[in-house]
GROMACS .gro file of C-alpha atoms in nm:
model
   61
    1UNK     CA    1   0.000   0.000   0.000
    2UNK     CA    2   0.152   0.361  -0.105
    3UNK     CA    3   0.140   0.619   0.142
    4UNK     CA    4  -0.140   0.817  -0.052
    5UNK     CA    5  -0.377   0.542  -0.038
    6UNK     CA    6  -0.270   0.506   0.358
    7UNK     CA    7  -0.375   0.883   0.388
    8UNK     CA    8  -0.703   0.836   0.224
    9UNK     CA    9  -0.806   0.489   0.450
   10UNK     CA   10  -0.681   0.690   0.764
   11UNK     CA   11  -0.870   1.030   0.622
   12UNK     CA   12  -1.180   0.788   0.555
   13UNK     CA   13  -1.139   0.637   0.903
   14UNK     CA   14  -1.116   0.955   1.132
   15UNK     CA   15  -1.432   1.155   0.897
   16UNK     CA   16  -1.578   0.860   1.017
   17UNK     CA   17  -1.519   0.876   1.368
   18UNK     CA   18  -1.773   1.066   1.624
   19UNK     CA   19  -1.656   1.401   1.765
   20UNK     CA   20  -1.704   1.254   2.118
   21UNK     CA   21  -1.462   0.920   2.043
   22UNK     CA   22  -1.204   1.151   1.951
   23UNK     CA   23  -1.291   1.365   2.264
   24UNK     CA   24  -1.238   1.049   2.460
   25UNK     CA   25  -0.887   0.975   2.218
   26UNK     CA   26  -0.744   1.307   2.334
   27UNK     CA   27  -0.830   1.252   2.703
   28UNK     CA   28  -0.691   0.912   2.727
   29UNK     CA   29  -0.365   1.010   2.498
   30UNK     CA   30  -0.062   0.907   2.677
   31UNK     CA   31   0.218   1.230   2.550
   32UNK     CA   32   0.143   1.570   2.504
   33UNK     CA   33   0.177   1.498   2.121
   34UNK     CA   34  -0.085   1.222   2.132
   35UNK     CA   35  -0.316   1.459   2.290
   36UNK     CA   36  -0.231   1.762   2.040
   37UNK     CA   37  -0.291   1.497   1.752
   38UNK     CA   38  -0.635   1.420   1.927
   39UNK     CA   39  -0.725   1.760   1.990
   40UNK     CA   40  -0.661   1.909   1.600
   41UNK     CA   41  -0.909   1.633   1.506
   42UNK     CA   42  -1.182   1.718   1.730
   43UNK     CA   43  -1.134   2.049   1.629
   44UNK     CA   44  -1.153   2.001   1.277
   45UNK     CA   45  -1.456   1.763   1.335
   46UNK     CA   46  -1.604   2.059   1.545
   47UNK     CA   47  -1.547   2.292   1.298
   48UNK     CA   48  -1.656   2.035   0.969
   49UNK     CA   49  -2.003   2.065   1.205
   50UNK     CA   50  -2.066   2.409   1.263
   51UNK     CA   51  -1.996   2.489   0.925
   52UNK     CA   52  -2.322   2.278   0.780
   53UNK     CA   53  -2.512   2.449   1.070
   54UNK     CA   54  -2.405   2.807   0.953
   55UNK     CA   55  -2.463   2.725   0.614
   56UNK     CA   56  -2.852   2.615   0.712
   57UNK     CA   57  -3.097   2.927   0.558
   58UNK     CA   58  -3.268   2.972   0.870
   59UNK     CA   59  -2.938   3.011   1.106
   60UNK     CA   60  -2.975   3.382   1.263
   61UNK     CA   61  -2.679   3.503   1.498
   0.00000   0.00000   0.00000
């Protein structure tokens, strides 16, 4: 397996993935990296999720 098609199974696996398992990843992660690695995903998740909310007609801030 190349790397680019290791990229796209582990892209596929973490969109996958529900923002509160990789809440629980980043509080269980054993090194500071871990838990930054964790974090940038939940993040990203977070963000992937507001973004089809703000994008909804009837959203009014």
């Amino acid at each position: 397996m190349t790397t680019q098609e290791e990229l796209k199974e582990i892209y596929h696996t973490v969109s996958k993935m529900d923002i509160m398992e990789l809440k629980k990843a980043y509080e269980l992660a054993e090194t500071q990296e871990e838990f930054e690695f964790y974090k940038e995903l939940f993040t990203y998740q977070l963000q992937q999720k507001q973004k089809l909310i703000i994008k909804q007609k009837d959203f009014v801030i």
